Amino acid sequence: LAATQKAIVASWPNIPGKDEALYALGVDAYNLLPLLMTSSANFPTQGVAGASGVLYLDQYQHIYRRLNWAQFVDGGAGIINN
């Protein structure tokens, strides 16, 4: 995630701070592009781990995601492994 974030900041250095909430969505789109440019047959059936959850491609060529579950412990959020 950090390497992708650095690549995005290098490409678009003037991103306003208010758009940071959409960063994970942008990172996922950036990382999915190479898979989608080839063929939907190349998209992994088990999904792709993204910044916003596990991403899947359905039979209608729609991307959907399964969100990661988190739990707050001692004031911090931690991902719960399924």
PDB file of C-alpha atoms in Angstrom:
ATOM      1  CA  LEU A   1       0.000   0.000   0.000  1.00  0.00           C
ATOM      2  CA  ALA A   2       2.791   2.412   0.875  1.00  0.00           C
ATOM      3  CA  ALA A   3       4.562   1.894  -2.464  1.00  0.00           C
ATOM      4  CA  THR A   4       1.351   2.558  -4.394  1.00  0.00           C
ATOM      5  CA  GLN A   5       0.648   5.646  -2.295  1.00  0.00           C
ATOM      6  CA  LYS A   6       4.127   6.992  -3.102  1.00  0.00           C
ATOM      7  CA  ALA A   7       3.580   6.360  -6.829  1.00  0.00           C
ATOM      8  CA  ILE A   8       0.249   8.200  -6.743  1.00  0.00           C
ATOM      9  CA  VAL A   9       1.684  11.163  -4.824  1.00  0.00           C
ATOM     10  CA  ALA A  10       4.604  11.340  -7.274  1.00  0.00           C
ATOM     11  CA  SER A  11       2.191  11.366 -10.230  1.00  0.00           C
ATOM     12  CA  TRP A  12      -0.286  13.846  -8.688  1.00  0.00           C
ATOM     13  CA  PRO A  13       1.560  15.917  -6.051  1.00  0.00           C
ATOM     14  CA  ASN A  14      -1.213  18.524  -5.641  1.00  0.00           C
ATOM     15  CA  ILE A  15      -3.924  16.245  -4.218  1.00  0.00           C
ATOM     16  CA  PRO A  16      -5.936  18.346  -1.753  1.00  0.00           C
ATOM     17  CA  GLY A  17      -6.169  17.003   1.805  1.00  0.00           C
ATOM     18  CA  LYS A  18      -9.944  16.629   1.641  1.00  0.00           C
ATOM     19  CA  ASP A  19      -9.617  13.837  -0.937  1.00  0.00           C
ATOM     20  CA  GLU A  20      -7.513  11.617   1.326  1.00  0.00           C
ATOM     21  CA  ALA A  21     -10.664   9.802   2.468  1.00  0.00           C
ATOM     22  CA  LEU A  22     -10.922   8.321  -1.039  1.00  0.00           C
ATOM     23  CA  TYR A  23      -7.302   7.160  -1.120  1.00  0.00           C
ATOM     24  CA  ALA A  24      -8.036   3.458  -0.591  1.00  0.00           C
ATOM     25  CA  LEU A  25     -10.566   3.480  -3.421  1.00  0.00           C
ATOM     26  CA  GLY A  26      -8.045   5.145  -5.722  1.00  0.00           C
ATOM     27  CA  VAL A  27      -5.311   2.711  -4.723  1.00  0.00           C
ATOM     28  CA  ASP A  28      -7.610  -0.225  -5.489  1.00  0.00           C
ATOM     29  CA  ALA A  29      -8.518   1.221  -8.893  1.00  0.00           C
ATOM     30  CA  TYR A  30      -4.834   1.843  -9.664  1.00  0.00           C
ATOM     31  CA  ASN A  31      -3.901  -1.737  -8.747  1.00  0.00           C
ATOM     32  CA  LEU A  32      -6.856  -3.338 -10.578  1.00  0.00           C
ATOM     33  CA  LEU A  33      -6.230  -1.598 -13.871  1.00  0.00           C
ATOM     34  CA  PRO A  34      -3.557  -4.025 -15.159  1.00  0.00           C
ATOM     35  CA  LEU A  35      -5.813  -7.008 -14.383  1.00  0.00           C
ATOM     36  CA  LEU A  36      -8.816  -5.448 -16.094  1.00  0.00           C
ATOM     37  CA  MET A  37      -6.869  -4.393 -19.181  1.00  0.00           C
ATOM     38  CA  THR A  38      -5.978  -7.980 -20.083  1.00  0.00           C
ATOM     39  CA  SER A  39      -9.074 -10.127 -19.691  1.00  0.00           C
ATOM     40  CA  SER A  40     -11.668 -10.898 -17.061  1.00  0.00           C
ATOM     41  CA  ALA A  41     -10.526 -14.528 -17.355  1.00  0.00           C
ATOM     42  CA  ASN A  42      -7.250 -13.465 -15.713  1.00  0.00           C
ATOM     43  CA  PHE A  43      -9.001 -12.025 -12.653  1.00  0.00           C
ATOM     44  CA  PRO A  44      -8.330 -14.344  -9.688  1.00  0.00           C
ATOM     45  CA  THR A  45     -11.463 -16.208  -8.611  1.00  0.00           C
ATOM     46  CA  GLN A  46     -10.401 -15.976  -4.962  1.00  0.00           C
ATOM     47  CA  GLY A  47     -10.367 -12.182  -5.277  1.00  0.00           C
ATOM     48  CA  VAL A  48      -7.658  -9.588  -4.968  1.00  0.00           C
ATOM     49  CA  ALA A  49      -6.592  -8.123  -1.641  1.00  0.00           C
ATOM     50  CA  GLY A  50      -7.158  -4.393  -1.900  1.00  0.00           C
ATOM     51  CA  ALA A  51      -6.771  -1.418   0.399  1.00  0.00           C
ATOM     52  CA  SER A  52     -10.544  -1.290   0.899  1.00  0.00           C
ATOM     53  CA  GLY A  53     -11.174  -5.061   1.245  1.00  0.00           C
ATOM     54  CA  VAL A  54     -11.060  -8.155  -0.953  1.00  0.00           C
ATOM     55  CA  LEU A  55     -12.171  -7.309  -4.495  1.00  0.00           C
ATOM     56  CA  TYR A  56     -14.050  -9.676  -6.796  1.00  0.00           C
ATOM     57  CA  LEU A  57     -15.289  -9.562 -10.376  1.00  0.00           C
ATOM     58  CA  ASP A  58     -18.716 -11.124 -10.982  1.00  0.00           C
ATOM     59  CA  GLN A  59     -20.181 -12.664 -14.132  1.00  0.00           C
ATOM     60  CA  TYR A  60     -21.554  -9.265 -15.190  1.00  0.00           C
ATOM     61  CA  GLN A  61     -18.097  -7.664 -15.034  1.00  0.00           C
ATOM     62  CA  HIS A  62     -18.981  -5.716 -11.878  1.00  0.00           C
ATOM     63  CA  ILE A  63     -16.374  -5.251  -9.198  1.00  0.00           C
ATOM     64  CA  TYR A  64     -17.532  -5.762  -5.653  1.00  0.00           C
ATOM     65  CA  ARG A  65     -15.696  -6.032  -2.375  1.00  0.00           C
ATOM     66  CA  ARG A  66     -15.848  -7.880   0.886  1.00  0.00           C
ATOM     67  CA  LEU A  67     -14.912  -5.539   3.689  1.00  0.00           C
ATOM     68  CA  ASN A  68     -12.408  -6.459   6.345  1.00  0.00           C
ATOM     69  CA  TRP A  69     -13.866  -6.694   9.838  1.00  0.00           C
ATOM     70  CA  ALA A  70     -12.163  -4.724  12.576  1.00  0.00           C
ATOM     71  CA  GLN A  71     -12.428  -4.521  16.338  1.00  0.00           C
ATOM     72  CA  PHE A  72     -11.438  -1.673  18.625  1.00  0.00           C
ATOM     73  CA  VAL A  73      -9.111  -2.723  21.416  1.00  0.00           C
ATOM     74  CA  ASP A  74      -7.571  -0.186  23.800  1.00  0.00           C
ATOM     75  CA  GLY A  75      -8.581   2.709  21.545  1.00  0.00           C
ATOM     76  CA  GLY A  76      -7.115   1.281  18.311  1.00  0.00           C
ATOM     77  CA  ALA A  77      -8.689  -0.666  15.464  1.00  0.00           C
ATOM     78  CA  GLY A  78      -7.307  -4.055  14.501  1.00  0.00           C
ATOM     79  CA  ILE A  79      -8.374  -6.283  11.626  1.00  0.00           C
ATOM     80  CA  ILE A  80     -10.135  -9.478  12.652  1.00  0.00           C
ATOM     81  CA  ASN A  81      -8.959 -12.529  10.697  1.00  0.00           C
ATOM     82  CA  ASN A  82     -11.850 -14.643   9.431  1.00  0.00           C
TER      83      ASN A  82
END
